[in-house]
Protein backbone atom coordinates (compact mmCIF):
# COMPACT_ATOMS: atom_id res chain seq x y z
CA UNK A 1 0.00 0.00 0.00
CA UNK A 2 1.36 3.40 -0.94
CA UNK A 3 0.18 6.69 0.52
CA UNK A 4 1.63 9.93 -0.74
CA UNK A 5 0.54 12.47 1.85
CA UNK A 6 0.82 16.14 0.96
CA UNK A 7 1.22 15.12 -2.67
CA UNK A 8 3.71 16.84 -4.91
CA UNK A 9 5.43 15.80 -8.12
CA UNK A 10 8.67 15.03 -6.28
CA UNK A 11 6.82 13.03 -3.60
CA UNK A 12 5.38 10.89 -6.37
CA UNK A 13 8.85 10.35 -7.84
CA UNK A 14 10.19 9.37 -4.40
CA UNK A 15 7.31 6.90 -3.96
CA UNK A 16 7.91 5.37 -7.40
CA UNK A 17 11.65 4.98 -6.76
CA UNK A 18 11.17 3.37 -3.36
CA UNK A 19 8.47 1.08 -4.72
CA UNK A 20 10.74 -0.10 -7.53
CA UNK A 21 13.77 -0.58 -5.27
CA UNK A 22 12.20 -2.04 -2.13
CA UNK A 23 8.76 -3.48 -3.02
CA UNK A 24 7.32 -2.08 0.20
CA UNK A 25 4.27 -3.49 1.94
CA UNK A 26 3.63 0.01 3.30
CA UNK A 27 4.91 3.34 2.08
CA UNK A 28 4.12 6.90 3.07
CA UNK A 29 5.90 9.87 1.54
CA UNK A 30 5.21 13.21 3.17
CA UNK A 31 6.26 16.60 1.82
CA UNK A 32 7.30 18.59 4.91
CA UNK A 33 8.68 21.56 2.99
CA UNK A 34 6.01 23.94 4.23
CA UNK A 35 7.36 23.42 7.75
CA UNK A 36 10.77 24.70 6.64
CA UNK A 37 9.79 27.72 4.53
CA UNK A 38 12.46 30.38 4.83
CA UNK A 39 14.89 28.06 6.60
CA UNK A 40 18.25 26.84 5.37
CA UNK A 41 17.81 24.49 2.44
CA UNK A 42 14.44 25.91 1.41
CA UNK A 43 14.91 26.48 -2.31
CA UNK A 44 11.49 28.06 -2.78
CA UNK A 45 10.09 25.14 -4.80
CA UNK A 46 8.04 23.73 -1.94
CA UNK A 47 9.76 20.38 -2.55
CA UNK A 48 12.93 20.30 -0.45
CA UNK A 49 12.10 18.48 2.80
CA UNK A 50 10.47 15.03 2.98
CA UNK A 51 9.68 12.23 5.41
CA UNK A 52 9.23 8.60 4.41
CA UNK A 53 7.79 5.68 6.33
CA UNK A 54 8.64 2.48 4.52
CA UNK A 55 7.96 -1.11 5.54
CA UNK A 56 9.56 -3.74 3.34
CA UNK A 57 10.39 -7.44 3.55
CA UNK A 58 13.76 -6.43 2.09
CA UNK A 59 14.62 -4.93 5.50
CA UNK A 60 14.28 -8.22 7.42
CA UNK A 61 17.49 -8.88 9.33
CA UNK A 62 19.03 -5.53 8.37
CA UNK A 63 20.29 -2.92 10.81
CA UNK A 64 18.75 0.55 10.98
CA UNK A 65 21.80 1.93 9.18
CA UNK A 66 21.59 -0.64 6.38
CA UNK A 67 17.91 0.18 5.89
CA UNK A 68 18.59 3.89 5.67
CA UNK A 69 21.42 3.27 3.23
CA UNK A 70 19.05 1.28 1.00
CA UNK A 71 16.57 4.17 0.96
CA UNK A 72 19.36 6.69 0.33
CA UNK A 73 20.73 4.56 -2.51
CA UNK A 74 17.33 4.43 -4.22
CA UNK A 75 17.14 8.23 -4.05
CA UNK A 76 20.83 9.09 -4.44
CA UNK A 77 20.57 11.44 -7.42
CA UNK A 78 17.58 13.25 -5.90
CA UNK A 79 19.39 13.66 -2.59
CA UNK A 80 22.32 15.28 -4.35
CA UNK A 81 20.20 17.64 -6.46
CA UNK A 82 16.60 18.16 -5.34
CA UNK A 83 16.07 16.94 -1.77
CA UNK A 84 17.63 18.97 1.03
CA UNK A 85 16.40 16.83 3.93
CA UNK A 86 14.92 13.35 4.23
CA UNK A 87 13.63 11.77 7.45
CA UNK A 88 13.44 7.98 7.20
CA UNK A 89 11.53 5.46 9.28
CA UNK A 90 12.25 2.00 7.85
CA UNK A 91 11.01 -1.32 9.19
CA UNK A 92 10.40 -4.92 8.22
CA UNK A 93 6.86 -6.33 8.37
CA UNK A 94 5.82 -7.26 11.90
CA UNK A 95 8.21 -4.90 13.65
PDB file of N, CA and C in Angstrom:
ATOM      1  N   UNK A   1       0.844  -1.175   0.000  1.00  0.00           N
ATOM      2  CA  UNK A   1       0.000   0.000   0.000  1.00  0.00           C
ATOM      3  C   UNK A   1       0.884   1.230   0.000  1.00  0.00           C
ATOM      4  N   UNK A   2       0.582   2.171  -0.853  1.00  0.00           N
ATOM      5  CA  UNK A   2       1.358   3.398  -0.942  1.00  0.00           C
ATOM      6  C   UNK A   2       0.453   4.577  -0.660  1.00  0.00           C
ATOM      7  N   UNK A   3       0.904   5.471   0.206  1.00  0.00           N
ATOM      8  CA  UNK A   3       0.178   6.689   0.515  1.00  0.00           C
ATOM      9  C   UNK A   3       1.145   7.841   0.338  1.00  0.00           C
ATOM     10  N   UNK A   4       0.803   8.750  -0.553  1.00  0.00           N
ATOM     11  CA  UNK A   4       1.633   9.934  -0.739  1.00  0.00           C
ATOM     12  C   UNK A   4       0.895  11.109  -0.135  1.00  0.00           C
ATOM     13  N   UNK A   5       1.178  11.370   1.140  1.00  0.00           N
ATOM     14  CA  UNK A   5       0.544  12.469   1.845  1.00  0.00           C
ATOM     15  C   UNK A   5       1.163  13.783   1.389  1.00  0.00           C
ATOM     16  N   UNK A   6       0.369  14.832   1.409  1.00  0.00           N
ATOM     17  CA  UNK A   6       0.824  16.138   0.956  1.00  0.00           C
ATOM     18  C   UNK A   6       1.493  15.976  -0.408  1.00  0.00           C
ATOM     19  N   UNK A   7       0.721  15.483  -1.346  1.00  0.00           N
ATOM     20  CA  UNK A   7       1.219  15.117  -2.674  1.00  0.00           C
ATOM     21  C   UNK A   7       1.933  16.267  -3.374  1.00  0.00           C
ATOM     22  N   UNK A   8       2.954  15.913  -4.067  1.00  0.00           N
ATOM     23  CA  UNK A   8       3.711  16.835  -4.907  1.00  0.00           C
ATOM     24  C   UNK A   8       4.367  15.987  -5.982  1.00  0.00           C
ATOM     25  N   UNK A   9       4.764  16.602  -7.077  1.00  0.00           N
ATOM     26  CA  UNK A   9       5.435  15.804  -8.119  1.00  0.00           C
ATOM     27  C   UNK A   9       6.666  15.053  -7.601  1.00  0.00           C
ATOM     28  N   UNK A  10       7.471  15.700  -6.780  1.00  0.00           N
ATOM     29  CA  UNK A  10       8.669  15.029  -6.277  1.00  0.00           C
ATOM     30  C   UNK A  10       8.305  13.918  -5.298  1.00  0.00           C
ATOM     31  N   UNK A  11       7.268  14.099  -4.503  1.00  0.00           N
ATOM     32  CA  UNK A  11       6.819  13.033  -3.596  1.00  0.00           C
ATOM     33  C   UNK A  11       6.409  11.802  -4.390  1.00  0.00           C
ATOM     34  N   UNK A  12       5.780  12.009  -5.519  1.00  0.00           N
ATOM     35  CA  UNK A  12       5.377  10.891  -6.368  1.00  0.00           C
ATOM     36  C   UNK A  12       6.593  10.186  -6.973  1.00  0.00           C
ATOM     37  N   UNK A  13       7.610  10.948  -7.327  1.00  0.00           N
ATOM     38  CA  UNK A  13       8.851  10.352  -7.843  1.00  0.00           C
ATOM     39  C   UNK A  13       9.528   9.533  -6.748  1.00  0.00           C
ATOM     40  N   UNK A  14       9.587  10.083  -5.533  1.00  0.00           N
ATOM     41  CA  UNK A  14      10.185   9.368  -4.403  1.00  0.00           C
ATOM     42  C   UNK A  14       9.442   8.054  -4.174  1.00  0.00           C
ATOM     43  N   UNK A  15       8.116   8.107  -4.169  1.00  0.00           N
ATOM     44  CA  UNK A  15       7.315   6.900  -3.961  1.00  0.00           C
ATOM     45  C   UNK A  15       7.573   5.861  -5.048  1.00  0.00           C
ATOM     46  N   UNK A  16       7.660   6.304  -6.289  1.00  0.00           N
ATOM     47  CA  UNK A  16       7.908   5.374  -7.396  1.00  0.00           C
ATOM     48  C   UNK A  16       9.287   4.728  -7.264  1.00  0.00           C
ATOM     49  N   UNK A  17      10.292   5.517  -6.908  1.00  0.00           N
ATOM     50  CA  UNK A  17      11.653   4.977  -6.755  1.00  0.00           C
ATOM     51  C   UNK A  17      11.729   3.955  -5.635  1.00  0.00           C
ATOM     52  N   UNK A  18      11.117   4.283  -4.491  1.00  0.00           N
ATOM     53  CA  UNK A  18      11.169   3.371  -3.357  1.00  0.00           C
ATOM     54  C   UNK A  18      10.358   2.109  -3.625  1.00  0.00           C
ATOM     55  N   UNK A  19       9.269   2.243  -4.350  1.00  0.00           N
ATOM     56  CA  UNK A  19       8.472   1.080  -4.716  1.00  0.00           C
ATOM     57  C   UNK A  19       9.270   0.147  -5.618  1.00  0.00           C
ATOM     58  N   UNK A  20       9.945   0.708  -6.597  1.00  0.00           N
ATOM     59  CA  UNK A  20      10.744  -0.102  -7.526  1.00  0.00           C
ATOM     60  C   UNK A  20      11.924  -0.769  -6.822  1.00  0.00           C
ATOM     61  N   UNK A  21      12.559  -0.058  -5.912  1.00  0.00           N
ATOM     62  CA  UNK A  21      13.771  -0.580  -5.275  1.00  0.00           C
ATOM     63  C   UNK A  21      13.490  -1.538  -4.123  1.00  0.00           C
ATOM     64  N   UNK A  22      12.390  -1.315  -3.389  1.00  0.00           N
ATOM     65  CA  UNK A  22      12.203  -2.037  -2.134  1.00  0.00           C
ATOM     66  C   UNK A  22      10.920  -2.869  -2.054  1.00  0.00           C
ATOM     67  N   UNK A  23      10.038  -2.760  -3.033  1.00  0.00           N
ATOM     68  CA  UNK A  23       8.756  -3.482  -3.023  1.00  0.00           C
ATOM     69  C   UNK A  23       8.101  -3.412  -1.642  1.00  0.00           C
ATOM     70  N   UNK A  24       7.823  -2.212  -1.166  1.00  0.00           N
ATOM     71  CA  UNK A  24       7.316  -2.076   0.201  1.00  0.00           C
ATOM     72  C   UNK A  24       5.895  -2.605   0.371  1.00  0.00           C
ATOM     73  N   UNK A  25       5.632  -3.099   1.579  1.00  0.00           N
ATOM     74  CA  UNK A  25       4.270  -3.488   1.935  1.00  0.00           C
ATOM     75  C   UNK A  25       3.502  -2.279   2.452  1.00  0.00           C
ATOM     76  N   UNK A  26       4.225  -1.261   2.874  1.00  0.00           N
ATOM     77  CA  UNK A  26       3.626   0.007   3.298  1.00  0.00           C
ATOM     78  C   UNK A  26       4.602   1.116   2.955  1.00  0.00           C
ATOM     79  N   UNK A  27       4.066   2.204   2.427  1.00  0.00           N
ATOM     80  CA  UNK A  27       4.912   3.342   2.079  1.00  0.00           C
ATOM     81  C   UNK A  27       4.119   4.624   2.224  1.00  0.00           C
ATOM     82  N   UNK A  28       4.689   5.563   2.953  1.00  0.00           N
ATOM     83  CA  UNK A  28       4.117   6.902   3.067  1.00  0.00           C
ATOM     84  C   UNK A  28       5.226   7.894   2.766  1.00  0.00           C
ATOM     85  N   UNK A  29       4.966   8.796   1.859  1.00  0.00           N
ATOM     86  CA  UNK A  29       5.903   9.869   1.536  1.00  0.00           C
ATOM     87  C   UNK A  29       5.201  11.176   1.878  1.00  0.00           C
ATOM     88  N   UNK A  30       5.824  11.962   2.730  1.00  0.00           N
ATOM     89  CA  UNK A  30       5.214  13.211   3.166  1.00  0.00           C
ATOM     90  C   UNK A  30       6.121  14.382   2.794  1.00  0.00           C
ATOM     91  N   UNK A  31       5.547  15.371   2.153  1.00  0.00           N
ATOM     92  CA  UNK A  31       6.261  16.601   1.822  1.00  0.00           C
ATOM     93  C   UNK A  31       6.154  17.530   3.028  1.00  0.00           C
ATOM     94  N   UNK A  32       7.263  17.745   3.720  1.00  0.00           N
ATOM     95  CA  UNK A  32       7.303  18.587   4.910  1.00  0.00           C
ATOM     96  C   UNK A  32       7.864  19.974   4.623  1.00  0.00           C
ATOM     97  N   UNK A  33       8.013  20.316   3.367  1.00  0.00           N
ATOM     98  CA  UNK A  33       8.681  21.560   2.988  1.00  0.00           C
ATOM     99  C   UNK A  33       8.024  22.794   3.582  1.00  0.00           C
ATOM    100  N   UNK A  34       6.708  22.777   3.681  1.00  0.00           N
ATOM    101  CA  UNK A  34       6.005  23.942   4.225  1.00  0.00           C
ATOM    102  C   UNK A  34       6.421  24.235   5.675  1.00  0.00           C
ATOM    103  N   UNK A  35       6.899  23.236   6.375  1.00  0.00           N
ATOM    104  CA  UNK A  35       7.357  23.422   7.752  1.00  0.00           C
ATOM    105  C   UNK A  35       8.723  24.099   7.819  1.00  0.00           C
ATOM    106  N   UNK A  36       9.407  24.172   6.684  1.00  0.00           N
ATOM    107  CA  UNK A  36      10.769  24.700   6.644  1.00  0.00           C
ATOM    108  C   UNK A  36      10.886  25.933   5.757  1.00  0.00           C
ATOM    109  N   UNK A  37       9.770  26.532   5.390  1.00  0.00           N
ATOM    110  CA  UNK A  37       9.785  27.719   4.526  1.00  0.00           C
ATOM    111  C   UNK A  37      10.641  28.812   5.154  1.00  0.00           C
ATOM    112  N   UNK A  38      11.570  29.324   4.373  1.00  0.00           N
ATOM    113  CA  UNK A  38      12.458  30.384   4.830  1.00  0.00           C
ATOM    114  C   UNK A  38      13.670  29.899   5.601  1.00  0.00           C
ATOM    115  N   UNK A  39      13.749  28.624   5.875  1.00  0.00           N
ATOM    116  CA  UNK A  39      14.889  28.060   6.602  1.00  0.00           C
ATOM    117  C   UNK A  39      16.000  27.668   5.626  1.00  0.00           C
ATOM    118  N   UNK A  40      17.141  27.319   6.175  1.00  0.00           N
ATOM    119  CA  UNK A  40      18.246  26.844   5.369  1.00  0.00           C
ATOM    120  C   UNK A  40      17.807  25.627   4.558  1.00  0.00           C
ATOM    121  N   UNK A  41      18.156  25.603   3.311  1.00  0.00           N
ATOM    122  CA  UNK A  41      17.806  24.486   2.444  1.00  0.00           C
ATOM    123  C   UNK A  41      16.491  24.648   1.728  1.00  0.00           C
ATOM    124  N   UNK A  42      15.696  25.642   2.119  1.00  0.00           N
ATOM    125  CA  UNK A  42      14.438  25.910   1.410  1.00  0.00           C
ATOM    126  C   UNK A  42      14.784  26.610   0.107  1.00  0.00           C
ATOM    127  N   UNK A  43      14.556  25.921  -1.007  1.00  0.00           N
ATOM    128  CA  UNK A  43      14.913  26.481  -2.307  1.00  0.00           C
ATOM    129  C   UNK A  43      13.755  27.225  -2.962  1.00  0.00           C
ATOM    130  N   UNK A  44      12.634  27.327  -2.257  1.00  0.00           N
ATOM    131  CA  UNK A  44      11.489  28.057  -2.782  1.00  0.00           C
ATOM    132  C   UNK A  44      10.571  27.227  -3.665  1.00  0.00           C
ATOM    133  N   UNK A  45      10.916  25.970  -3.932  1.00  0.00           N
ATOM    134  CA  UNK A  45      10.086  25.137  -4.803  1.00  0.00           C
ATOM    135  C   UNK A  45       8.933  24.486  -4.044  1.00  0.00           C
ATOM    136  N   UNK A  46       9.039  24.444  -2.722  1.00  0.00           N
ATOM    137  CA  UNK A  46       8.043  23.729  -1.938  1.00  0.00           C
ATOM    138  C   UNK A  46       8.263  22.231  -1.972  1.00  0.00           C
ATOM    139  N   UNK A  47       9.423  21.805  -2.445  1.00  0.00           N
ATOM    140  CA  UNK A  47       9.762  20.384  -2.546  1.00  0.00           C
ATOM    141  C   UNK A  47      11.218  20.156  -2.147  1.00  0.00           C
ATOM    142  N   UNK A  48      11.542  20.435  -0.896  1.00  0.00           N
ATOM    143  CA  UNK A  48      12.930  20.305  -0.452  1.00  0.00           C
ATOM    144  C   UNK A  48      13.092  19.415   0.776  1.00  0.00           C
ATOM    145  N   UNK A  49      12.038  19.235   1.562  1.00  0.00           N
ATOM    146  CA  UNK A  49      12.105  18.477   2.803  1.00  0.00           C
ATOM    147  C   UNK A  49      11.011  17.399   2.792  1.00  0.00           C
ATOM    148  N   UNK A  50      11.410  16.147   3.036  1.00  0.00           N
ATOM    149  CA  UNK A  50      10.468  15.035   2.978  1.00  0.00           C
ATOM    150  C   UNK A  50      10.683  14.072   4.136  1.00  0.00           C
ATOM    151  N   UNK A  51       9.622  13.336   4.460  1.00  0.00           N
ATOM    152  CA  UNK A  51       9.683  12.226   5.407  1.00  0.00           C
ATOM    153  C   UNK A  51       9.135  10.997   4.700  1.00  0.00           C
ATOM    154  N   UNK A  52       9.752   9.849   4.957  1.00  0.00           N
ATOM    155  CA  UNK A  52       9.228   8.602   4.413  1.00  0.00           C
ATOM    156  C   UNK A  52       9.094   7.581   5.539  1.00  0.00           C
ATOM    157  N   UNK A  53       8.000   6.836   5.475  1.00  0.00           N
ATOM    158  CA  UNK A  53       7.793   5.685   6.328  1.00  0.00           C
ATOM    159  C   UNK A  53       7.680   4.515   5.361  1.00  0.00           C
ATOM    160  N   UNK A  54       8.614   3.590   5.472  1.00  0.00           N
ATOM    161  CA  UNK A  54       8.638   2.480   4.525  1.00  0.00           C
ATOM    162  C   UNK A  54       8.804   1.161   5.285  1.00  0.00           C
ATOM    163  N   UNK A  55       7.894   0.244   4.999  1.00  0.00           N
ATOM    164  CA  UNK A  55       7.964  -1.106   5.544  1.00  0.00           C
ATOM    165  C   UNK A  55       8.177  -2.053   4.370  1.00  0.00           C
ATOM    166  N   UNK A  56       9.224  -2.857   4.459  1.00  0.00           N
ATOM    167  CA  UNK A  56       9.556  -3.742   3.345  1.00  0.00           C
ATOM    168  C   UNK A  56      10.145  -5.061   3.842  1.00  0.00           C
ATOM    169  N   UNK A  57       9.750  -6.163   3.225  1.00  0.00           N
ATOM    170  CA  UNK A  57      10.386  -7.439   3.549  1.00  0.00           C
ATOM    171  C   UNK A  57      11.896  -7.411   3.285  1.00  0.00           C
ATOM    172  N   UNK A  58      12.338  -6.541   2.398  1.00  0.00           N
ATOM    173  CA  UNK A  58      13.764  -6.431   2.090  1.00  0.00           C
ATOM    174  C   UNK A  58      14.578  -5.995   3.311  1.00  0.00           C
ATOM    175  N   UNK A  59      13.919  -5.413   4.312  1.00  0.00           N
ATOM    176  CA  UNK A  59      14.620  -4.931   5.504  1.00  0.00           C
ATOM    177  C   UNK A  59      14.782  -5.995   6.589  1.00  0.00           C
ATOM    178  N   UNK A  60      14.190  -7.165   6.401  1.00  0.00           N
ATOM    179  CA  UNK A  60      14.284  -8.224   7.419  1.00  0.00           C
ATOM    180  C   UNK A  60      15.752  -8.571   7.682  1.00  0.00           C
ATOM    181  N   UNK A  61      16.120  -8.534   8.935  1.00  0.00           N
ATOM    182  CA  UNK A  61      17.486  -8.884   9.325  1.00  0.00           C
ATOM    183  C   UNK A  61      18.514  -7.788   9.116  1.00  0.00           C
ATOM    184  N   UNK A  62      18.082  -6.632   8.602  1.00  0.00           N
ATOM    185  CA  UNK A  62      19.027  -5.533   8.369  1.00  0.00           C
ATOM    186  C   UNK A  62      19.034  -4.569   9.551  1.00  0.00           C
ATOM    187  N   UNK A  63      20.173  -3.940   9.770  1.00  0.00           N
ATOM    188  CA  UNK A  63      20.291  -2.925  10.811  1.00  0.00           C
ATOM    189  C   UNK A  63      19.591  -1.637  10.353  1.00  0.00           C
ATOM    190  N   UNK A  64      19.358  -0.750  11.296  1.00  0.00           N
ATOM    191  CA  UNK A  64      18.754   0.548  10.984  1.00  0.00           C
ATOM    192  C   UNK A  64      19.598   1.297   9.956  1.00  0.00           C
ATOM    193  N   UNK A  65      20.900   1.240  10.109  1.00  0.00           N
ATOM    194  CA  UNK A  65      21.804   1.934   9.185  1.00  0.00           C
ATOM    195  C   UNK A  65      21.719   1.332   7.786  1.00  0.00           C
ATOM    196  N   UNK A  66      21.688   0.018   7.686  1.00  0.00           N
ATOM    197  CA  UNK A  66      21.589  -0.642   6.378  1.00  0.00           C
ATOM    198  C   UNK A  66      20.275  -0.283   5.687  1.00  0.00           C
ATOM    199  N   UNK A  67      19.204  -0.196   6.455  1.00  0.00           N
ATOM    200  CA  UNK A  67      17.910   0.177   5.890  1.00  0.00           C
ATOM    201  C   UNK A  67      17.941   1.601   5.343  1.00  0.00           C
ATOM    202  N   UNK A  68      18.510   2.502   6.120  1.00  0.00           N
ATOM    203  CA  UNK A  68      18.585   3.894   5.668  1.00  0.00           C
ATOM    204  C   UNK A  68      19.492   4.023   4.447  1.00  0.00           C
ATOM    205  N   UNK A  69      20.549   3.253   4.417  1.00  0.00           N
ATOM    206  CA  UNK A  69      21.421   3.266   3.235  1.00  0.00           C
ATOM    207  C   UNK A  69      20.678   2.794   1.991  1.00  0.00           C
ATOM    208  N   UNK A  70      19.820   1.781   2.139  1.00  0.00           N
ATOM    209  CA  UNK A  70      19.045   1.280   1.003  1.00  0.00           C
ATOM    210  C   UNK A  70      18.097   2.356   0.474  1.00  0.00           C
ATOM    211  N   UNK A  71      17.458   3.077   1.378  1.00  0.00           N
ATOM    212  CA  UNK A  71      16.572   4.175   0.961  1.00  0.00           C
ATOM    213  C   UNK A  71      17.397   5.261   0.289  1.00  0.00           C
ATOM    214  N   UNK A  72      18.494   5.645   0.905  1.00  0.00           N
ATOM    215  CA  UNK A  72      19.356   6.691   0.332  1.00  0.00           C
ATOM    216  C   UNK A  72      19.888   6.293  -1.042  1.00  0.00           C
ATOM    217  N   UNK A  73      20.229   5.025  -1.220  1.00  0.00           N
ATOM    218  CA  UNK A  73      20.735   4.561  -2.507  1.00  0.00           C
ATOM    219  C   UNK A  73      19.659   4.682  -3.581  1.00  0.00           C
ATOM    220  N   UNK A  74      18.427   4.344  -3.247  1.00  0.00           N
ATOM    221  CA  UNK A  74      17.334   4.427  -4.221  1.00  0.00           C
ATOM    222  C   UNK A  74      17.055   5.867  -4.649  1.00  0.00           C
ATOM    223  N   UNK A  75      17.417   6.814  -3.783  1.00  0.00           N
ATOM    224  CA  UNK A  75      17.137   8.227  -4.047  1.00  0.00           C
ATOM    225  C   UNK A  75      18.399   9.060  -4.225  1.00  0.00           C
ATOM    226  N   UNK A  76      19.527   8.420  -4.459  1.00  0.00           N
ATOM    227  CA  UNK A  76      20.830   9.091  -4.438  1.00  0.00           C
ATOM    228  C   UNK A  76      20.895  10.341  -5.304  1.00  0.00           C
ATOM    229  N   UNK A  77      20.461  10.260  -6.552  1.00  0.00           N
ATOM    230  CA  UNK A  77      20.568  11.440  -7.417  1.00  0.00           C
ATOM    231  C   UNK A  77      19.649  12.562  -6.956  1.00  0.00           C
ATOM    232  N   UNK A  78      18.497  12.221  -6.409  1.00  0.00           N
ATOM    233  CA  UNK A  78      17.582  13.249  -5.901  1.00  0.00           C
ATOM    234  C   UNK A  78      18.140  13.903  -4.645  1.00  0.00           C
ATOM    235  N   UNK A  79      18.796  13.114  -3.811  1.00  0.00           N
ATOM    236  CA  UNK A  79      19.388  13.663  -2.592  1.00  0.00           C
ATOM    237  C   UNK A  79      20.536  14.622  -2.900  1.00  0.00           C
ATOM    238  N   UNK A  80      21.198  14.395  -4.005  1.00  0.00           N
ATOM    239  CA  UNK A  80      22.317  15.283  -4.345  1.00  0.00           C
ATOM    240  C   UNK A  80      21.875  16.509  -5.137  1.00  0.00           C
ATOM    241  N   UNK A  81      20.628  16.508  -5.616  1.00  0.00           N
ATOM    242  CA  UNK A  81      20.202  17.635  -6.456  1.00  0.00           C
ATOM    243  C   UNK A  81      18.918  18.319  -6.003  1.00  0.00           C
ATOM    244  N   UNK A  82      17.915  17.565  -5.566  1.00  0.00           N
ATOM    245  CA  UNK A  82      16.599  18.161  -5.343  1.00  0.00           C
ATOM    246  C   UNK A  82      16.081  18.075  -3.914  1.00  0.00           C
ATOM    247  N   UNK A  83      16.551  17.116  -3.139  1.00  0.00           N
ATOM    248  CA  UNK A  83      16.071  16.938  -1.774  1.00  0.00           C
ATOM    249  C   UNK A  83      17.118  17.466  -0.806  1.00  0.00           C
ATOM    250  N   UNK A  84      16.708  18.416   0.035  1.00  0.00           N
ATOM    251  CA  UNK A  84      17.628  18.972   1.027  1.00  0.00           C
ATOM    252  C   UNK A  84      17.654  18.107   2.286  1.00  0.00           C
ATOM    253  N   UNK A  85      16.476  17.610   2.705  1.00  0.00           N
ATOM    254  CA  UNK A  85      16.398  16.830   3.935  1.00  0.00           C
ATOM    255  C   UNK A  85      15.405  15.688   3.768  1.00  0.00           C
ATOM    256  N   UNK A  86      15.770  14.529   4.317  1.00  0.00           N
ATOM    257  CA  UNK A  86      14.918  13.349   4.231  1.00  0.00           C
ATOM    258  C   UNK A  86      14.936  12.625   5.574  1.00  0.00           C
ATOM    259  N   UNK A  87      13.778  12.546   6.217  1.00  0.00           N
ATOM    260  CA  UNK A  87      13.635  11.770   7.448  1.00  0.00           C
ATOM    261  C   UNK A  87      13.127  10.391   7.059  1.00  0.00           C
ATOM    262  N   UNK A  88      13.762   9.355   7.598  1.00  0.00           N
ATOM    263  CA  UNK A  88      13.443   7.985   7.198  1.00  0.00           C
ATOM    264  C   UNK A  88      13.054   7.161   8.421  1.00  0.00           C
ATOM    265  N   UNK A  89      11.899   6.483   8.312  1.00  0.00           N
ATOM    266  CA  UNK A  89      11.530   5.460   9.280  1.00  0.00           C
ATOM    267  C   UNK A  89      11.347   4.194   8.474  1.00  0.00           C
ATOM    268  N   UNK A  90      12.240   3.236   8.649  1.00  0.00           N
ATOM    269  CA  UNK A  90      12.246   2.003   7.850  1.00  0.00           C
ATOM    270  C   UNK A  90      12.111   0.796   8.758  1.00  0.00           C
ATOM    271  N   UNK A  91      11.228  -0.117   8.381  1.00  0.00           N
ATOM    272  CA  UNK A  91      11.014  -1.319   9.192  1.00  0.00           C
ATOM    273  C   UNK A  91      10.692  -2.504   8.296  1.00  0.00           C
ATOM    274  N   UNK A  92      10.818  -3.688   8.867  1.00  0.00           N
ATOM    275  CA  UNK A  92      10.395  -4.921   8.216  1.00  0.00           C
ATOM    276  C   UNK A  92       8.982  -5.240   8.693  1.00  0.00           C
ATOM    277  N   UNK A  93       8.209  -5.974   7.922  1.00  0.00           N
ATOM    278  CA  UNK A  93       6.856  -6.329   8.370  1.00  0.00           C
ATOM    279  C   UNK A  93       6.882  -7.015   9.729  1.00  0.00           C
ATOM    280  N   UNK A  94       5.928  -6.657  10.565  1.00  0.00           N
ATOM    281  CA  UNK A  94       5.824  -7.258  11.896  1.00  0.00           C
ATOM    282  C   UNK A  94       6.643  -6.590  12.981  1.00  0.00           C
ATOM    283  N   UNK A  95       7.405  -5.603  12.623  1.00  0.00           N
ATOM    284  CA  UNK A  95       8.214  -4.905  13.649  1.00  0.00           C
ATOM    285  C   UNK A  95       7.416  -3.774  14.282  1.00  0.00           C
TER     286      UNK A  95
END
